[in-house]
GROMACS .gro file of C-alpha atoms in nm:
model
  407
    1UNK     CA    1   9.843  10.558  13.430
    2UNK     CA    2   9.853  10.326  13.172
    3UNK     CA    3  10.020  10.588  12.984
    4UNK     CA    4  10.308  10.593  13.252
    5UNK     CA    5  10.352  10.248  13.180
    6UNK     CA    6  10.381  10.276  12.808
    7UNK     CA    7  10.646  10.506  12.853
    8UNK     CA    8  10.849  10.292  13.014
    9UNK     CA    9  10.816  10.038  12.825
   10UNK     CA   10  10.857  10.216  12.521
   11UNK     CA   11  11.234  10.333  12.718
   12UNK     CA   12  11.309   9.942  12.803
   13UNK     CA   13  11.274   9.856  12.426
   14UNK     CA   14  11.457  10.115  12.383
   15UNK     CA   15  11.726  10.023  12.577
   16UNK     CA   16  11.734   9.678  12.455
   17UNK     CA   17  11.781   9.734  12.131
   18UNK     CA   18  12.063   9.978  12.214
   19UNK     CA   19  12.318   9.934  11.971
   20UNK     CA   20  12.116   9.689  11.754
   21UNK     CA   21  12.126   9.786  11.372
   22UNK     CA   22  11.853   9.656  11.057
   23UNK     CA   23  11.973   9.338  10.902
   24UNK     CA   24  12.167   9.163  11.231
   25UNK     CA   25  12.171   8.815  11.240
   26UNK     CA   26  11.997   8.666  11.519
   27UNK     CA   27  12.267   8.590  11.677
   28UNK     CA   28  12.459   8.946  11.710
   29UNK     CA   29  12.130   9.068  11.861
   30UNK     CA   30  12.080   8.795  12.059
   31UNK     CA   31  12.463   8.921  12.199
   32UNK     CA   32  12.374   9.309  12.241
   33UNK     CA   33  12.029   9.215  12.450
   34UNK     CA   34  12.240   9.052  12.675
   35UNK     CA   35  12.522   9.215  12.713
   36UNK     CA   36  12.267   9.569  12.768
   37UNK     CA   37  12.083   9.316  13.010
   38UNK     CA   38  12.431   9.274  13.201
   39UNK     CA   39  12.487   9.658  13.231
   40UNK     CA   40  12.197   9.729  13.396
   41UNK     CA   41  12.221   9.426  13.622
   42UNK     CA   42  12.569   9.538  13.697
   43UNK     CA   43  12.455   9.929  13.765
   44UNK     CA   44  12.201   9.766  13.976
   45UNK     CA   45  12.449   9.561  14.175
   46UNK     CA   46  12.693   9.919  14.237
   47UNK     CA   47  12.409  10.064  14.366
   48UNK     CA   48  12.262   9.823  14.593
   49UNK     CA   49  12.652   9.775  14.757
   50UNK     CA   50  12.732  10.137  14.793
   51UNK     CA   51  12.352  10.138  14.963
   52UNK     CA   52  12.423   9.833  15.214
   53UNK     CA   53  12.612  10.041  15.455
   54UNK     CA   54  12.305  10.289  15.477
   55UNK     CA   55  12.047  10.098  15.513
   56UNK     CA   56  12.261   9.813  15.777
   57UNK     CA   57  12.478  10.014  15.923
   58UNK     CA   58  12.377  10.371  15.961
   59UNK     CA   59  12.674  10.471  15.829
   60UNK     CA   60  12.603  10.829  15.680
   61UNK     CA   61  12.931  10.973  15.582
   62UNK     CA   62  13.083  10.915  15.263
   63UNK     CA   63  13.354  10.677  15.285
   64UNK     CA   64  13.570  10.407  15.064
   65UNK     CA   65  13.267  10.164  14.955
   66UNK     CA   66  13.070  10.470  14.818
   67UNK     CA   67  13.403  10.646  14.633
   68UNK     CA   68  13.477  10.266  14.459
   69UNK     CA   69  13.058  10.206  14.377
   70UNK     CA   70  13.048  10.535  14.243
   71UNK     CA   71  13.339  10.543  14.011
   72UNK     CA   72  13.234  10.136  13.917
   73UNK     CA   73  12.862  10.341  13.848
   74UNK     CA   74  13.007  10.585  13.632
   75UNK     CA   75  13.215  10.291  13.440
   76UNK     CA   76  12.946  10.127  13.297
   77UNK     CA   77  12.715  10.432  13.252
   78UNK     CA   78  13.058  10.478  13.010
   79UNK     CA   79  12.999  10.150  12.846
   80UNK     CA   80  12.634  10.186  12.807
   81UNK     CA   81  12.762  10.557  12.626
   82UNK     CA   82  13.047  10.349  12.397
   83UNK     CA   83  12.721  10.120  12.341
   84UNK     CA   84  12.490  10.424  12.247
   85UNK     CA   85  12.761  10.567  12.002
   86UNK     CA   86  12.852  10.234  11.851
   87UNK     CA   87  13.169  10.133  11.999
   88UNK     CA   88  13.045   9.778  12.105
   89UNK     CA   89  13.424   9.624  12.150
   90UNK     CA   90  13.555   9.899  12.298
   91UNK     CA   91  13.244   9.894  12.579
   92UNK     CA   92  13.237   9.536  12.643
   93UNK     CA   93  13.633   9.520  12.695
   94UNK     CA   94  13.593   9.803  12.946
   95UNK     CA   95  13.313   9.590  13.077
   96UNK     CA   96  13.498   9.282  13.126
   97UNK     CA   97  13.806   9.447  13.301
   98UNK     CA   98  13.563   9.671  13.540
   99UNK     CA   99  13.392   9.377  13.665
  100UNK     CA  100  13.712   9.182  13.692
  101UNK     CA  101  13.790   9.470  13.896
  102UNK     CA  102  13.490   9.498  14.063
  103UNK     CA  103  13.532   9.156  14.214
  104UNK     CA  104  13.908   9.149  14.271
  105UNK     CA  105  13.874   9.519  14.501
  106UNK     CA  106  13.571   9.427  14.705
  107UNK     CA  107  13.731   9.083  14.784
  108UNK     CA  108  14.070   9.232  14.905
  109UNK     CA  109  13.928   9.476  15.089
  110UNK     CA  110  13.682   9.312  15.228
  111UNK     CA  111  13.821   8.945  15.249
  112UNK     CA  112  13.779   8.613  15.101
  113UNK     CA  113  13.480   8.483  15.314
  114UNK     CA  114  13.232   8.765  15.202
  115UNK     CA  115  13.145   8.500  14.906
  116UNK     CA  116  13.289   8.741  14.554
  117UNK     CA  117  13.436   8.469  14.412
  118UNK     CA  118  13.054   8.303  14.362
  119UNK     CA  119  13.050   8.576  14.072
  120UNK     CA  120  13.325   8.387  13.897
  121UNK     CA  121  13.063   8.103  13.822
  122UNK     CA  122  12.922   8.363  13.568
  123UNK     CA  123  13.257   8.501  13.431
  124UNK     CA  124  13.306   8.187  13.156
  125UNK     CA  125  13.007   8.265  12.959
  126UNK     CA  126  13.129   8.636  12.908
  127UNK     CA  127  13.359   8.528  12.643
  128UNK     CA  128  13.109   8.362  12.443
  129UNK     CA  129  12.806   8.585  12.537
  130UNK     CA  130  13.059   8.910  12.429
  131UNK     CA  131  13.381   8.815  12.182
  132UNK     CA  132  13.205   8.573  11.941
  133UNK     CA  133  13.341   8.756  11.652
  134UNK     CA  134  13.637   8.841  11.786
  135UNK     CA  135  13.959   8.613  11.884
  136UNK     CA  136  14.112   8.961  12.087
  137UNK     CA  137  13.796   8.995  12.315
  138UNK     CA  138  13.752   8.620  12.356
  139UNK     CA  139  14.120   8.607  12.472
  140UNK     CA  140  14.142   8.891  12.663
  141UNK     CA  141  13.834   8.844  12.885
  142UNK     CA  142  13.976   8.485  12.956
  143UNK     CA  143  14.278   8.629  13.063
  144UNK     CA  144  14.168   8.872  13.293
  145UNK     CA  145  13.958   8.593  13.449
  146UNK     CA  146  14.240   8.373  13.474
  147UNK     CA  147  14.444   8.675  13.647
  148UNK     CA  148  14.093   8.793  13.850
  149UNK     CA  149  14.059   8.455  14.026
  150UNK     CA  150  14.397   8.369  14.108
  151UNK     CA  151  14.442   8.715  14.236
  152UNK     CA  152  14.109   8.620  14.430
  153UNK     CA  153  14.262   8.287  14.524
  154UNK     CA  154  14.591   8.447  14.660
  155UNK     CA  155  14.396   8.711  14.889
  156UNK     CA  156  14.261   8.386  15.053
  157UNK     CA  157  14.590   8.191  15.042
  158UNK     CA  158  14.728   8.471  15.245
  159UNK     CA  159  14.439   8.620  15.399
  160UNK     CA  160  14.464   8.979  15.319
  161UNK     CA  161  14.245   9.166  15.418
  162UNK     CA  162  14.178   9.578  15.466
  163UNK     CA  163  13.861   9.689  15.636
  164UNK     CA  164  13.722   9.464  15.972
  165UNK     CA  165  13.443   9.317  15.883
  166UNK     CA  166  13.220   9.138  16.154
  167UNK     CA  167  13.074   8.808  16.152
  168UNK     CA  168  12.749   8.935  16.134
  169UNK     CA  169  12.882   9.135  15.845
  170UNK     CA  170  12.996   8.797  15.681
  171UNK     CA  171  12.690   8.652  15.680
  172UNK     CA  172  12.531   8.954  15.534
  173UNK     CA  173  12.757   9.026  15.257
  174UNK     CA  174  12.776   8.631  15.145
  175UNK     CA  175  12.438   8.592  15.146
  176UNK     CA  176  12.401   8.926  14.875
  177UNK     CA  177  12.696   8.787  14.656
  178UNK     CA  178  12.563   8.466  14.662
  179UNK     CA  179  12.242   8.580  14.580
  180UNK     CA  180  12.365   8.860  14.314
  181UNK     CA  181  12.588   8.600  14.141
  182UNK     CA  182  12.263   8.361  14.160
  183UNK     CA  183  12.100   8.656  14.008
  184UNK     CA  184  12.343   8.683  13.770
  185UNK     CA  185  12.318   8.357  13.605
  186UNK     CA  186  11.979   8.277  13.587
  187UNK     CA  187  11.837   8.595  13.450
  188UNK     CA  188  12.160   8.536  13.245
  189UNK     CA  189  12.076   8.150  13.125
  190UNK     CA  190  11.663   8.276  13.157
  191UNK     CA  191  11.753   8.571  12.847
  192UNK     CA  192  11.914   8.324  12.599
  193UNK     CA  193  11.707   8.059  12.642
  194UNK     CA  194  11.392   8.354  12.608
  195UNK     CA  195  11.573   8.507  12.351
  196UNK     CA  196  11.692   8.167  12.124
  197UNK     CA  197  11.317   8.060  12.121
  198UNK     CA  198  11.168   8.399  12.009
  199UNK     CA  199  11.462   8.279  11.751
  200UNK     CA  200  11.310   7.978  11.696
  201UNK     CA  201  10.944   8.103  11.675
  202UNK     CA  202  11.060   8.332  11.380
  203UNK     CA  203  11.262   8.085  11.202
  204UNK     CA  204  10.978   7.846  11.234
  205UNK     CA  205  10.729   8.162  11.092
  206UNK     CA  206  10.996   8.199  10.808
  207UNK     CA  207  11.015   7.792  10.661
  208UNK     CA  208  10.590   7.825  10.722
  209UNK     CA  209  10.621   8.095  10.486
  210UNK     CA  210  10.857   7.948  10.276
  211UNK     CA  211  10.679   7.619  10.270
  212UNK     CA  212  10.351   7.801  10.140
  213UNK     CA  213  10.605   8.000   9.879
  214UNK     CA  214  10.723   7.705   9.746
  215UNK     CA  215  10.345   7.559   9.699
  216UNK     CA  216  10.233   7.825   9.480
  217UNK     CA  217  10.500   7.682   9.217
  218UNK     CA  218  10.551   7.327   9.279
  219UNK     CA  219  10.333   7.079   9.345
  220UNK     CA  220  10.366   6.944   9.654
  221UNK     CA  221  10.514   6.594   9.672
  222UNK     CA  222  10.776   6.740   9.424
  223UNK     CA  223  10.843   7.059   9.667
  224UNK     CA  224  10.927   6.821   9.971
  225UNK     CA  225  11.169   6.606   9.739
  226UNK     CA  226  11.313   6.939   9.670
  227UNK     CA  227  11.356   7.060  10.026
  228UNK     CA  228  11.493   6.677  10.126
  229UNK     CA  229  11.794   6.748   9.927
  230UNK     CA  230  11.693   6.623   9.519
  231UNK     CA  231  11.917   6.753   9.306
  232UNK     CA  232  11.788   6.658   9.000
  233UNK     CA  233  11.399   6.575   8.956
  234UNK     CA  234  11.257   6.457   8.663
  235UNK     CA  235  10.973   6.211   8.595
  236UNK     CA  236  10.801   6.022   8.348
  237UNK     CA  237  10.469   6.027   8.380
  238UNK     CA  238  10.267   5.761   8.156
  239UNK     CA  239   9.909   5.960   8.145
  240UNK     CA  240   9.852   6.271   8.207
  241UNK     CA  241   9.578   6.535   8.098
  242UNK     CA  242   9.690   6.836   7.978
  243UNK     CA  243   9.547   7.152   7.902
  244UNK     CA  244   9.578   7.506   7.744
  245UNK     CA  245   9.380   7.814   7.847
  246UNK     CA  246   9.383   8.130   7.671
  247UNK     CA  247   9.172   8.486   7.662
  248UNK     CA  248   9.022   8.537   7.348
  249UNK     CA  249   9.150   8.929   7.192
  250UNK     CA  250   9.338   9.008   7.544
  251UNK     CA  251   9.676   9.078   7.344
  252UNK     CA  252   9.422   9.348   7.129
  253UNK     CA  253   9.185   9.461   7.468
  254UNK     CA  254   9.562   9.526   7.638
  255UNK     CA  255   9.689   9.771   7.399
  256UNK     CA  256   9.347   9.931   7.429
  257UNK     CA  257   9.409   9.997   7.792
  258UNK     CA  258   9.627  10.111   8.069
  259UNK     CA  259   9.877   9.881   8.202
  260UNK     CA  260   9.698   9.896   8.573
  261UNK     CA  261   9.404   9.795   8.381
  262UNK     CA  262   9.566   9.523   8.177
  263UNK     CA  263   9.740   9.364   8.536
  264UNK     CA  264   9.406   9.434   8.763
  265UNK     CA  265   9.183   9.289   8.475
  266UNK     CA  266   9.420   8.926   8.481
  267UNK     CA  267   9.507   8.927   8.828
  268UNK     CA  268   9.100   8.876   8.882
  269UNK     CA  269   9.062   8.586   8.559
  270UNK     CA  270   9.352   8.399   8.713
  271UNK     CA  271   9.219   8.420   9.056
  272UNK     CA  272   8.931   8.270   9.000
  273UNK     CA  273   9.041   8.034   8.790
  274UNK     CA  274   9.320   7.946   9.094
  275UNK     CA  275   9.015   7.880   9.322
  276UNK     CA  276   8.909   7.617   9.040
  277UNK     CA  277   9.214   7.495   9.019
  278UNK     CA  278   9.175   7.387   9.407
  279UNK     CA  279   8.819   7.271   9.371
  280UNK     CA  280   8.880   7.027   9.119
  281UNK     CA  281   9.255   6.926   9.284
  282UNK     CA  282   9.437   6.965   8.923
  283UNK     CA  283   9.774   7.142   8.906
  284UNK     CA  284   9.834   7.467   8.808
  285UNK     CA  285  10.190   7.449   8.612
  286UNK     CA  286  10.199   7.795   8.528
  287UNK     CA  287  10.103   8.138   8.320
  288UNK     CA  288  10.246   8.229   8.018
  289UNK     CA  289  10.111   8.583   7.936
  290UNK     CA  290   9.720   8.580   7.912
  291UNK     CA  291   9.713   8.195   7.885
  292UNK     CA  292   9.694   7.999   8.176
  293UNK     CA  293   9.858   7.575   8.154
  294UNK     CA  294   9.649   7.305   8.398
  295UNK     CA  295   9.764   6.950   8.457
  296UNK     CA  296   9.593   6.651   8.554
  297UNK     CA  297   9.812   6.267   8.637
  298UNK     CA  298  10.097   6.498   8.809
  299UNK     CA  299  10.260   6.403   9.067
  300UNK     CA  300   9.984   6.048   9.076
  301UNK     CA  301   9.790   5.925   8.853
  302UNK     CA  302   9.376   5.906   8.936
  303UNK     CA  303   9.110   5.743   8.759
  304UNK     CA  304   8.912   6.027   8.769
  305UNK     CA  305   9.114   6.281   8.622
  306UNK     CA  306   8.950   6.303   8.243
  307UNK     CA  307   8.633   6.386   8.453
  308UNK     CA  308   8.810   6.667   8.713
  309UNK     CA  309   9.037   6.840   8.372
  310UNK     CA  310   8.710   6.849   8.208
  311UNK     CA  311   8.496   6.955   8.480
  312UNK     CA  312   8.704   7.224   8.564
  313UNK     CA  313   8.775   7.358   8.207
  314UNK     CA  314   8.310   7.366   8.131
  315UNK     CA  315   8.333   7.553   8.472
  316UNK     CA  316   8.598   7.807   8.386
  317UNK     CA  317   8.442   7.890   8.071
  318UNK     CA  318   8.085   7.985   8.229
  319UNK     CA  319   8.257   8.163   8.497
  320UNK     CA  320   8.508   8.382   8.266
  321UNK     CA  321   8.233   8.472   8.078
  322UNK     CA  322   8.035   8.617   8.339
  323UNK     CA  323   8.352   8.862   8.319
  324UNK     CA  324   8.305   9.169   8.115
  325UNK     CA  325   8.226   8.929   7.805
  326UNK     CA  326   8.555   8.770   7.785
  327UNK     CA  327   8.627   8.409   7.664
  328UNK     CA  328   8.888   8.153   7.650
  329UNK     CA  329   8.966   7.909   7.422
  330UNK     CA  330   9.104   7.576   7.557
  331UNK     CA  331   9.259   7.258   7.454
  332UNK     CA  332   9.325   6.932   7.625
  333UNK     CA  333   9.549   6.663   7.528
  334UNK     CA  334   9.653   6.345   7.730
  335UNK     CA  335   9.944   6.111   7.734
  336UNK     CA  336  10.309   6.035   7.826
  337UNK     CA  337  10.462   6.337   7.952
  338UNK     CA  338  10.849   6.474   8.135
  339UNK     CA  339  10.786   6.679   8.405
  340UNK     CA  340  11.091   6.819   8.623
  341UNK     CA  341  11.183   7.113   8.808
  342UNK     CA  342  11.437   7.335   8.604
  343UNK     CA  343  11.705   7.609   8.744
  344UNK     CA  344  11.858   7.663   9.044
  345UNK     CA  345  11.655   8.085   9.074
  346UNK     CA  346  11.300   8.137   8.993
  347UNK     CA  347  11.291   7.768   8.945
  348UNK     CA  348  10.981   7.614   8.784
  349UNK     CA  349  10.827   7.314   8.746
  350UNK     CA  350  10.738   7.249   8.385
  351UNK     CA  351  10.591   6.937   8.139
  352UNK     CA  352  10.747   6.860   7.808
  353UNK     CA  353  10.655   6.614   7.524
  354UNK     CA  354  10.420   6.579   7.226
  355UNK     CA  355  10.152   6.578   7.508
  356UNK     CA  356  10.230   6.904   7.594
  357UNK     CA  357  10.276   7.023   7.217
  358UNK     CA  358   9.952   6.887   7.123
  359UNK     CA  359   9.724   7.047   7.360
  360UNK     CA  360   9.883   7.351   7.279
  361UNK     CA  361   9.772   7.292   6.958
  362UNK     CA  362   9.428   7.191   7.065
  363UNK     CA  363   9.416   7.580   7.202
  364UNK     CA  364   9.566   7.800   6.925
  365UNK     CA  365   9.309   7.576   6.695
  366UNK     CA  366   9.012   7.576   6.819
  367UNK     CA  367   8.742   7.838   6.879
  368UNK     CA  368   8.606   8.063   7.154
  369UNK     CA  369   8.419   7.954   7.437
  370UNK     CA  370   8.491   7.587   7.285
  371UNK     CA  371   8.650   7.320   7.458
  372UNK     CA  372   8.878   7.140   7.177
  373UNK     CA  373   8.985   6.784   7.243
  374UNK     CA  374   9.196   6.531   7.112
  375UNK     CA  375   9.048   6.184   7.004
  376UNK     CA  376   9.272   6.039   7.247
  377UNK     CA  377   9.090   6.282   7.537
  378UNK     CA  378   8.717   6.126   7.402
  379UNK     CA  379   8.878   5.760   7.409
  380UNK     CA  380   8.894   5.817   7.811
  381UNK     CA  381   8.589   5.961   7.866
  382UNK     CA  382   8.263   5.851   8.028
  383UNK     CA  383   7.885   5.962   7.883
  384UNK     CA  384   7.866   6.236   8.169
  385UNK     CA  385   8.043   6.442   7.861
  386UNK     CA  386   7.851   6.549   7.508
  387UNK     CA  387   8.091   6.530   7.273
  388UNK     CA  388   8.056   6.722   6.910
  389UNK     CA  389   8.273   6.585   6.623
  390UNK     CA  390   8.462   6.860   6.428
  391UNK     CA  391   8.633   6.639   6.157
  392UNK     CA  392   8.979   6.616   6.068
  393UNK     CA  393   9.153   6.967   6.040
  394UNK     CA  394   9.530   7.040   5.956
  395UNK     CA  395   9.658   7.108   6.292
  396UNK     CA  396  10.035   7.283   6.292
  397UNK     CA  397  10.326   7.092   6.290
  398UNK     CA  398  10.135   6.758   6.320
  399UNK     CA  399   9.940   6.758   6.002
  400UNK     CA  400   9.520   6.673   5.956
  401UNK     CA  401   9.380   6.488   6.323
  402UNK     CA  402   9.073   6.434   6.410
  403UNK     CA  403   8.925   6.609   6.673
  404UNK     CA  404   8.651   6.727   6.921
  405UNK     CA  405   8.445   6.982   7.092
  406UNK     CA  406   8.317   6.905   7.467
  407UNK     CA  407   8.002   7.037   7.511
   0.00000   0.00000   0.00000
């Protein structure tokens, strides 16, 4: 039983997606879904009208009703075939013609009283649902609708009727027309809102996904400003702790291993450092080859910036030492800096200023397994960190500087 149900579900899904192509916009998919549903519904209605005389009036011989509904059934089935063979406009034009003709022919045969005019309640939606990209299709749907309603109204005005119908049959046919037209309107509207809701859910999911991706490359407050429409984001920060870390000897190591192994090991190290970034609530700015750049004090300065950046550096050193005898060289400086978002494609959040350059020099002039800091960093530390004075050394681009190691 379950396999039978699964089979029918697959067939229904295949029919629902008839004419839908990869990369198609959501509103185009929605139009295809609704049109396919309307085709199935009209096919069902022709079957109902064809079988009513047999079940209600005990008419077993083939008559005009069967011929008309049989012809309409073939026409609607032909529309399905056109959709299958990627002829959506032709299918919708023929469908529109058949629907208008269906309403008018039965109104003419059985009289205005059968209530087929109720189907015109659903017809104004046809141009927009079926021909949203075709001006010709919209104009054609409106024209046939106006002509069909005018012709049906003429039937009423001149009291035209070619088949005699008893009062009881009038009541039954009116109820069927009312139920059918109501079902068409209700089901199309319901399907439209269901599909719209599915689209909204997908959009919300994609929005959350894009926001998560944005937060991977930008601080949360900067990402929010960018989403709110700020085109140029550039801020000055009076006190920022900037840290550079570099894997000692990784360039030489990478030349001795395969590219896959290089990427695997680098990803392993940086992934663990990313966890520490969250633990100490510092901002990862970027990676440059085997170097890692982190700041504290952006986008907001806190009283514990120095403790967090030094705690992060110490734990990072200890963690990396346990990984295949790797070692880091770390440099830190503190001071003012300018930060902002650069580029429109593959944009980044970056920092500039003497503090950034000095922190980079602290790293490059440091020693493996040690945290090399400037005198400005030491001045902002409390007693929780042991400091070892290195003395004055020549720093490229800076001259003679007094620097320290944090033990």
